[in-house]
Short mmCIF file of C-alpha atoms and ligand atoms in Angstrom, two decimals:
data_model
loop_
_atom_site.label_atom_id
_atom_site.label_comp_id
_atom_site.label_asym_id
_atom_site.label_seq_id
_atom_site.Cartn_x
_atom_site.Cartn_y
_atom_site.Cartn_z
CA UNK A 1 -25.48 30.61 -23.69
CA UNK A 2 -24.10 30.89 -20.16
CA UNK A 3 -21.56 33.62 -19.56
CA UNK A 4 -18.97 33.47 -16.82
CA UNK A 5 -17.81 36.27 -14.56
CA UNK A 6 -14.06 36.19 -14.10
CA UNK A 7 -12.36 38.33 -11.46
CA UNK A 8 -8.85 39.34 -12.50
CA UNK A 9 -6.16 40.56 -10.13
CA UNK A 10 -3.15 41.85 -12.04
CA UNK A 11 -1.00 42.17 -8.90
CA UNK A 12 2.63 43.24 -8.90
CA UNK A 13 5.71 43.20 -11.14
CA UNK A 14 5.02 41.27 -14.34
CA UNK A 15 1.55 40.38 -13.04
CA UNK A 16 -0.33 43.04 -15.05
CA UNK A 17 1.44 42.10 -18.30
CA UNK A 18 0.85 38.36 -18.06
CA UNK A 19 -2.67 38.67 -16.69
CA UNK A 20 -3.78 41.08 -19.41
CA UNK A 21 -2.09 38.90 -22.04
CA UNK A 22 -4.14 35.97 -20.81
CA UNK A 23 -7.36 37.97 -20.89
CA UNK A 24 -6.63 38.80 -24.55
CA UNK A 25 -6.09 35.12 -25.38
CA UNK A 26 -9.19 33.99 -23.50
CA UNK A 27 -11.27 36.66 -25.26
CA UNK A 28 -9.93 35.39 -28.58
CA UNK A 29 -10.86 31.84 -27.62
CA UNK A 30 -14.21 32.43 -25.93
CA UNK A 31 -15.52 35.74 -27.21
CA UNK A 32 -18.25 37.16 -25.01
CA UNK A 33 -18.70 33.96 -22.99
CA UNK A 34 -16.31 35.37 -20.39
CA UNK A 35 -16.89 38.71 -18.63
CA UNK A 36 -13.73 40.04 -16.97
CA UNK A 37 -13.71 42.44 -14.05
CA UNK A 38 -10.35 43.73 -12.80
CA UNK A 39 -9.80 44.20 -9.07
CA UNK A 40 -6.91 45.50 -6.99
CA UNK A 41 -4.61 43.56 -4.69
CA UNK A 42 -0.98 42.79 -3.94
CA UNK A 43 2.06 44.36 -2.38
CA UNK A 44 1.99 47.66 -4.26
CA UNK A 45 -1.68 48.08 -3.35
CA UNK A 46 -0.79 47.35 0.27
CA UNK A 47 1.96 50.00 0.15
CA UNK A 48 -0.62 52.56 -1.00
CA UNK A 49 -3.61 51.52 1.09
CA UNK A 50 -2.55 49.06 3.79
CA UNK A 51 -4.69 46.30 2.24
CA UNK A 52 -3.08 43.42 0.31
CA UNK A 53 -6.53 41.93 -0.44
CA UNK A 54 -9.21 44.64 -0.24
CA UNK A 55 -12.61 43.40 0.92
CA UNK A 56 -14.29 44.42 -2.35
CA UNK A 57 -11.74 42.32 -4.24
CA UNK A 58 -12.31 39.38 -1.92
CA UNK A 59 -16.09 39.74 -2.32
CA UNK A 60 -15.70 39.75 -6.10
CA UNK A 61 -13.50 36.62 -5.91
CA UNK A 62 -16.10 34.88 -3.75
CA UNK A 63 -19.00 35.78 -6.03
CA UNK A 64 -17.44 35.23 -9.47
CA UNK A 65 -17.13 31.98 -11.40
CA UNK A 66 -13.30 31.99 -11.32
CA UNK A 67 -10.28 34.12 -10.46
CA UNK A 68 -7.38 34.87 -12.79
CA UNK A 69 -4.26 36.29 -11.19
CA UNK A 70 -1.00 37.65 -12.56
CA UNK A 71 1.53 37.62 -9.73
CA UNK A 72 2.01 39.28 -6.36
CA UNK A 73 4.85 40.31 -4.10
CA UNK A 74 7.58 42.94 -4.15
CA UNK A 75 10.90 42.68 -2.32
CA UNK A 76 11.15 45.05 0.59
CA UNK A 77 7.41 45.19 1.20
CA UNK A 78 7.31 42.97 4.27
CA UNK A 79 5.49 42.68 7.58
CA UNK A 80 7.24 43.45 10.86
CA UNK A 81 7.89 39.70 11.28
CA UNK A 82 9.93 39.68 8.09
CA UNK A 83 7.47 37.72 5.94
CA UNK A 84 6.47 39.13 2.56
CA UNK A 85 3.19 41.04 2.24
CA UNK A 86 2.44 40.16 -1.40
CA UNK A 87 2.26 36.46 -0.68
CA UNK A 88 -0.66 37.13 1.60
CA UNK A 89 -2.81 37.80 -1.45
CA UNK A 90 -2.42 34.17 -2.48
CA UNK A 91 -2.53 32.82 1.03
CA UNK A 92 -5.62 34.72 2.14
CA UNK A 93 -7.47 33.60 -1.00
CA UNK A 94 -6.32 30.00 -0.48
CA UNK A 95 -7.38 29.81 3.13
CA UNK A 96 -10.53 31.95 3.00
CA UNK A 97 -11.86 30.28 -0.17
CA UNK A 98 -10.57 26.87 1.00
CA UNK A 99 -8.68 26.15 -2.22
CA UNK A 100 -7.39 22.79 -1.00
CA UNK A 101 -5.91 21.38 -4.22
CA UNK A 102 -3.06 23.23 -5.94
CA UNK A 103 -2.82 21.49 -9.32
CA UNK A 104 0.52 21.88 -11.09
CA UNK A 105 1.03 20.11 -14.41
CA UNK A 106 4.59 19.13 -15.33
CA UNK A 107 4.67 18.50 -19.07
CA UNK A 108 7.48 18.73 -21.62
CA UNK A 109 6.25 20.42 -24.80
CA UNK A 110 7.73 20.09 -28.31
CA UNK A 111 10.10 22.99 -28.94
CA UNK A 112 11.11 23.25 -25.28
CA UNK A 113 14.52 21.91 -24.25
CA UNK A 114 14.52 20.01 -20.96
CA UNK A 115 17.74 20.27 -18.92
CA UNK A 116 17.33 16.49 -18.48
CA UNK A 117 19.29 14.98 -21.35
CA UNK A 118 17.51 12.39 -23.58
CA UNK A 119 13.97 13.03 -22.37
CA UNK A 120 11.54 13.87 -25.16
CA UNK A 121 8.11 15.55 -25.25
CA UNK A 122 5.50 13.02 -24.18
CA UNK A 123 7.89 11.31 -21.79
CA UNK A 124 7.45 13.87 -19.03
CA UNK A 125 3.78 14.38 -18.33
CA UNK A 126 2.59 14.30 -14.74
CA UNK A 127 0.66 16.49 -12.32
CA UNK A 128 1.67 17.55 -8.83
CA UNK A 129 -1.32 18.00 -6.52
CA UNK A 130 -0.20 20.08 -3.59
CA UNK A 131 -2.35 20.21 -0.47
CA UNK A 132 -2.95 23.96 -0.29
CA UNK A 133 -4.64 24.85 3.00
CA UNK A 134 -2.65 23.28 5.84
CA UNK A 135 0.70 21.57 6.33
CA UNK A 136 3.49 23.90 7.32
CA UNK A 137 1.57 26.81 5.76
CA UNK A 138 -1.06 26.49 8.48
CA UNK A 139 1.47 28.35 10.60
CA UNK A 140 1.57 31.36 8.29
CA UNK A 141 1.22 34.36 10.62
CA UNK A 142 0.94 32.04 13.64
CA UNK A 143 4.52 30.98 14.24
CA UNK A 144 6.40 31.83 17.42
CA UNK A 145 9.37 34.16 17.60
CA UNK A 146 10.43 34.31 21.24
CA UNK A 147 12.59 37.25 22.21
CA UNK A 148 14.50 36.87 18.94
CA UNK A 149 16.06 33.70 20.40
CA UNK A 150 13.69 30.94 19.30
CA UNK A 151 11.24 30.62 16.46
CA UNK A 152 8.87 27.76 15.64
CA UNK A 153 6.23 26.94 13.05
CA UNK A 154 3.92 23.95 13.32
CA UNK A 155 3.17 21.40 10.62
CA UNK A 156 -0.56 20.65 10.65
CA UNK A 157 -2.01 17.53 9.03
CA UNK A 158 -5.74 16.85 9.36
CA UNK A 159 -7.69 13.78 8.31
CA UNK A 160 -10.15 15.93 6.34
CA UNK A 161 -7.30 17.78 4.62
CA UNK A 162 -5.56 14.62 3.48
CA UNK A 163 -8.74 12.75 2.56
CA UNK A 164 -9.98 15.43 0.22
CA UNK A 165 -6.66 16.15 -1.51
CA UNK A 166 -5.89 12.43 -1.88
CA UNK A 167 -9.36 11.75 -3.29
CA UNK A 168 -8.84 14.64 -5.72
CA UNK A 169 -5.53 13.11 -6.83
CA UNK A 170 -6.97 9.63 -7.37
CA UNK A 171 -9.93 11.00 -9.30
CA UNK A 172 -7.54 13.06 -11.42
CA UNK A 173 -5.53 9.93 -12.18
CA UNK A 174 -8.72 8.26 -13.40
CA UNK A 175 -9.18 11.11 -15.92
CA UNK A 176 -5.65 10.73 -17.29
CA UNK A 177 -4.00 8.06 -19.45
CA UNK A 178 -1.44 6.89 -16.90
CA UNK A 179 2.29 7.44 -16.61
CA UNK A 180 4.27 7.78 -19.87
CA UNK A 181 6.55 4.91 -18.85
CA UNK A 182 3.91 2.19 -18.62
CA UNK A 183 0.47 3.72 -19.06
CA UNK A 184 -0.35 2.75 -15.45
CA UNK A 185 -2.69 5.08 -13.55
CA UNK A 186 -0.60 5.90 -10.49
CA UNK A 187 -0.72 8.32 -7.56
CA UNK A 188 2.51 8.81 -5.63
CA UNK A 189 2.39 10.09 -2.06
CA UNK A 190 5.37 12.34 -1.38
CA UNK A 191 6.11 12.52 2.36
CA UNK A 192 8.67 11.82 5.10
CA UNK A 193 6.66 9.11 6.82
CA UNK A 194 9.90 7.40 7.85
CA UNK A 195 10.80 10.31 10.15
CA UNK A 196 7.75 12.31 11.31
CA UNK A 197 4.41 11.12 12.69
CA UNK A 198 2.58 13.90 10.85
CA UNK A 199 3.79 12.51 7.52
CA UNK A 200 3.19 8.93 8.65
CA UNK A 201 -0.38 10.04 9.33
CA UNK A 202 -0.53 11.78 5.92
CA UNK A 203 0.55 8.53 4.25
CA UNK A 204 -1.83 6.37 6.30
CA UNK A 205 -4.84 8.51 5.31
CA UNK A 206 -3.61 8.58 1.71
CA UNK A 207 -3.54 4.77 1.75
CA UNK A 208 -7.03 4.58 3.26
CA UNK A 209 -8.38 6.75 0.45
CA UNK A 210 -6.37 4.90 -2.18
CA UNK A 211 -7.84 1.58 -1.10
CA UNK A 212 -11.08 2.79 -2.66
CA UNK A 213 -9.42 3.22 -6.06
CA UNK A 214 -8.43 -0.33 -6.96
CA UNK A 215 -7.86 0.73 -10.59
CA UNK A 216 -5.20 3.28 -9.60
CA UNK A 217 -1.79 2.17 -8.33
CA UNK A 218 -0.64 3.57 -5.00
CA UNK A 219 3.02 4.59 -4.78
CA UNK A 220 5.07 6.27 -2.05
CA UNK A 221 8.24 8.32 -2.19
CA UNK A 222 10.12 10.23 0.49
CA UNK A 223 10.46 13.93 -0.31
CA UNK A 224 14.24 13.72 -0.58
CA UNK A 225 14.22 10.63 -2.76
CA UNK A 226 11.54 11.93 -5.12
CA UNK A 227 13.76 14.87 -6.09
CA UNK A 228 16.19 12.33 -7.57
CA UNK A 229 13.44 10.23 -9.13
CA UNK A 230 11.94 13.34 -10.79
CA UNK A 231 15.27 13.79 -12.54
CA UNK A 232 16.17 10.15 -13.21
CA UNK A 233 12.75 8.63 -14.04
CA UNK A 234 10.25 11.44 -14.68
CA UNK A 235 8.29 9.16 -17.03
CA UNK A 236 7.32 7.00 -14.05
CA UNK A 237 5.07 9.68 -12.61
CA UNK A 238 1.39 10.26 -13.35
CA UNK A 239 0.03 12.13 -10.31
CA UNK A 240 2.02 13.11 -7.21
CA UNK A 241 0.25 14.31 -4.05
CA UNK A 242 2.18 16.16 -1.35
CA UNK A 243 1.78 18.21 1.81
CA UNK A 244 1.83 21.98 1.25
CA UNK A 245 5.50 22.78 1.81
CA UNK A 246 6.82 19.70 0.03
CA UNK A 247 4.43 20.44 -2.83
CA UNK A 248 5.75 23.98 -3.08
CA UNK A 249 9.29 22.71 -3.37
CA UNK A 250 8.89 19.77 -5.72
CA UNK A 251 6.59 21.71 -8.05
CA UNK A 252 9.37 24.18 -8.75
CA UNK A 253 11.77 21.29 -9.35
CA UNK A 254 9.24 19.73 -11.71
CA UNK A 255 8.81 23.01 -13.57
CA UNK A 256 12.58 23.24 -13.89
CA UNK A 257 12.70 19.90 -15.69
CA UNK A 258 10.29 21.09 -18.42
CA UNK A 259 11.48 24.60 -19.14
CA UNK A 260 11.11 26.59 -15.93
CA UNK A 261 8.53 28.61 -14.04
CA UNK A 262 7.75 30.68 -17.14
CA UNK A 263 5.82 27.67 -18.42
CA UNK A 264 4.44 26.44 -15.07
CA UNK A 265 0.66 26.70 -14.84
CA UNK A 266 -1.39 26.27 -11.70
CA UNK A 267 -5.02 25.78 -10.75
CA UNK A 268 -5.90 26.26 -7.08
CA UNK A 269 -9.22 24.54 -6.58
CA UNK A 270 -11.73 24.23 -3.77
CA UNK A 271 -15.25 22.90 -3.66
CA UNK A 272 -16.72 26.19 -4.85
CA UNK A 273 -13.90 28.38 -6.17
CA UNK A 274 -10.89 28.31 -8.48
CA UNK A 275 -7.84 30.56 -8.64
CA UNK A 276 -5.68 30.34 -11.76
CA UNK A 277 -2.19 31.78 -12.01
CA UNK A 278 1.26 31.00 -13.28
CA UNK A 279 3.33 29.33 -10.57
CA UNK A 280 6.05 31.95 -11.00
CA UNK A 281 6.55 35.10 -8.99
CA UNK A 282 6.28 38.79 -9.83
CA UNK A 283 9.79 39.09 -11.36
CA UNK A 284 10.11 42.81 -10.53
CA UNK A 285 13.48 42.97 -12.29
CA UNK A 286 11.83 42.60 -15.69
CA UNK A 287 8.49 44.26 -14.89
CA UNK A 288 7.11 46.77 -17.40
CA UNK A 289 9.68 45.90 -20.10
CA UNK A 290 7.51 43.54 -22.16
CA UNK A 291 10.06 40.79 -21.43
CA UNK A 292 7.90 38.43 -19.36
CA UNK A 293 6.52 35.23 -20.84
CA UNK A 294 2.72 35.01 -20.59
CA UNK A 295 2.81 31.25 -21.28
CA UNK A 296 2.39 30.06 -17.67
CA UNK A 297 -0.59 32.33 -17.09
CA UNK A 298 -2.14 31.52 -20.47
CA UNK A 299 -1.84 27.77 -19.73
CA UNK A 300 -3.42 28.51 -16.35
CA UNK A 301 -6.22 30.23 -18.27
CA UNK A 302 -6.69 27.02 -20.23
CA UNK A 303 -6.90 25.12 -16.94
CA UNK A 304 -9.58 27.62 -15.91
CA UNK A 305 -11.61 26.95 -19.06
CA UNK A 306 -11.31 23.20 -18.52
CA UNK A 307 -12.37 23.53 -14.88
CA UNK A 308 -15.35 25.77 -15.73
CA UNK A 309 -16.30 23.55 -18.66
CA UNK A 310 -16.29 20.50 -16.42
CA UNK A 311 -18.28 22.13 -13.63
CA UNK A 312 -20.92 23.49 -15.98
CA UNK A 313 -20.96 20.71 -18.58
CA UNK A 314 -20.04 23.36 -21.11
CA UNK A 315 -18.64 21.63 -24.19
CA UNK A 316 -17.76 24.92 -25.86
CA UNK A 317 -15.53 25.90 -22.95
CA UNK A 318 -13.90 22.48 -22.87
CA UNK A 319 -13.20 22.86 -26.57
CA UNK A 320 -11.79 26.34 -25.99
CA UNK A 321 -9.49 24.95 -23.30
CA UNK A 322 -8.08 22.44 -25.76
CA UNK A 323 -7.69 25.09 -28.46
CA UNK A 324 -5.77 27.39 -26.11
CA UNK A 325 -3.47 24.55 -25.01
CA UNK A 326 -2.92 23.53 -28.63
CA UNK A 327 -2.27 27.13 -29.67
CA UNK A 328 0.46 27.46 -27.02
CA UNK A 329 1.96 24.12 -28.01
CA UNK A 330 1.92 25.08 -31.71
CA UNK A 331 3.75 28.34 -31.06
CA UNK A 332 6.35 26.62 -28.89
CA UNK A 333 6.80 23.77 -31.38
CA UNK A 334 7.19 26.17 -34.32
CA UNK A 335 10.09 27.80 -32.54
CA UNK A 336 9.69 31.11 -34.37
CA UNK A 337 8.29 33.07 -31.43
CA UNK A 338 10.23 31.99 -28.36
CA UNK A 339 10.01 33.80 -25.02
CA UNK A 340 13.12 35.03 -23.26
CA UNK A 341 12.93 32.45 -20.46
CA UNK A 342 13.15 29.69 -23.08
CA UNK A 343 16.13 31.25 -24.83
CA UNK A 344 14.32 33.44 -27.36
CA UNK A 345 13.71 37.13 -27.89
CA UNK A 346 9.93 37.28 -28.16
CA UNK A 347 8.23 39.94 -26.11
CA UNK A 348 5.16 39.35 -23.99
CA UNK A 349 3.00 41.03 -26.63
CA UNK A 350 4.60 39.03 -29.45
CA UNK A 351 3.95 35.73 -27.63
CA UNK A 352 0.37 36.80 -26.99
CA UNK A 353 -0.19 37.79 -30.62
CA UNK A 354 1.31 34.54 -31.90
CA UNK A 355 -0.97 32.48 -29.66
CA UNK A 356 -4.00 34.57 -30.66
CA UNK A 357 -3.16 34.04 -34.33
CA UNK A 358 -3.17 30.29 -33.76
CA UNK A 359 -6.65 30.65 -32.30
CA UNK A 360 -7.94 32.83 -35.11
C1 LIG B 401 3.77 29.28 -5.04
C2 LIG B 401 4.47 30.43 -4.38
C3 LIG B 401 3.65 30.83 -3.16
C4 LIG B 401 3.80 29.71 -2.11
C5 LIG B 401 4.02 32.15 -2.56
C6 LIG B 401 4.03 33.23 -3.64
C7 LIG B 401 2.97 32.47 -1.50
O1 LIG B 401 5.78 30.06 -4.04
O2 LIG B 401 2.58 29.46 -5.35
O3 LIG B 401 4.41 28.23 -5.26
O4 LIG B 401 4.73 29.77 -1.27
O5 LIG B 401 2.97 28.81 -2.17
MN1 LIG B 402 6.43 28.18 -4.76
#
């Protein structure tokens, strides 16, 4: 039986709690199939050593089957240019491992109250695919600040970058059952093609790729308009693809419509590597108090199992992915162990134990 080497990076704030909770759940689900190796990284590590992503950690990430991360970043630990150090852990891994598709499911689970009145579980179920290696983020660390009087960052859109993320989105739509509203397989391009050439180019390449997927509907929405649509007609969406910065923004909005970032999973995928983490931050204000919800990271762990299972044709791992997702959904639906971010009082350890019991 193949075993898989998983590099874990606890990181900062609540990162250690949620990452270790996820390791416990994945061990419960997969036994000895997964071998975990913890490595250092993040803002607190930088404060001690000057390295936010030590080379031995990066080497382990490059050589392992997948990467599981808690969270990174601490307020006040910034570079001279004012940007946050901790975020560089994510960004260095994204750019150096070329993790071009940031996959962010937006799904309303039974037992979770959406702030959108009248929408029920099953009616909000789409995936945001955020281009993860260019866009406005290509300017990270490369922007201009001239004499403290002028600052610029450049939005970069490449043909290769759009082709591969659009193709990923269309292929993902083929694996799904279509939008809740009408069952139509649909990919929506989120852009501002009406205003900027870079986004007009993004849309044009999206359409070129989409022309090869006659069975999947092509849809377009401007980034401002889609924020309204995501609130007024969330059931219309199946897969949304967006440039990096727009994807960052609308994925938080999407998470907010289904319970918040405490339930927001993410899978950052490239051709050869995968980084799995909750889409939330390090929440230093509640760190070390057993208050954090591990749900987002555990659901990201399930995404990791599904990704590994697909890449290695490993039916047992695919089954484990489903069991972890179902265990989380069962705990949320039962409503007896509810994390703080969803209005309950369950601790991180209590949520973890409840999900492990469902797996047992
Ligand atoms: C996210 C976060 C990151 C981003 C930060 C932590 C680098 O907001 O993953 O959505 O800006 O992409
Ligand atoms: Mn974000």
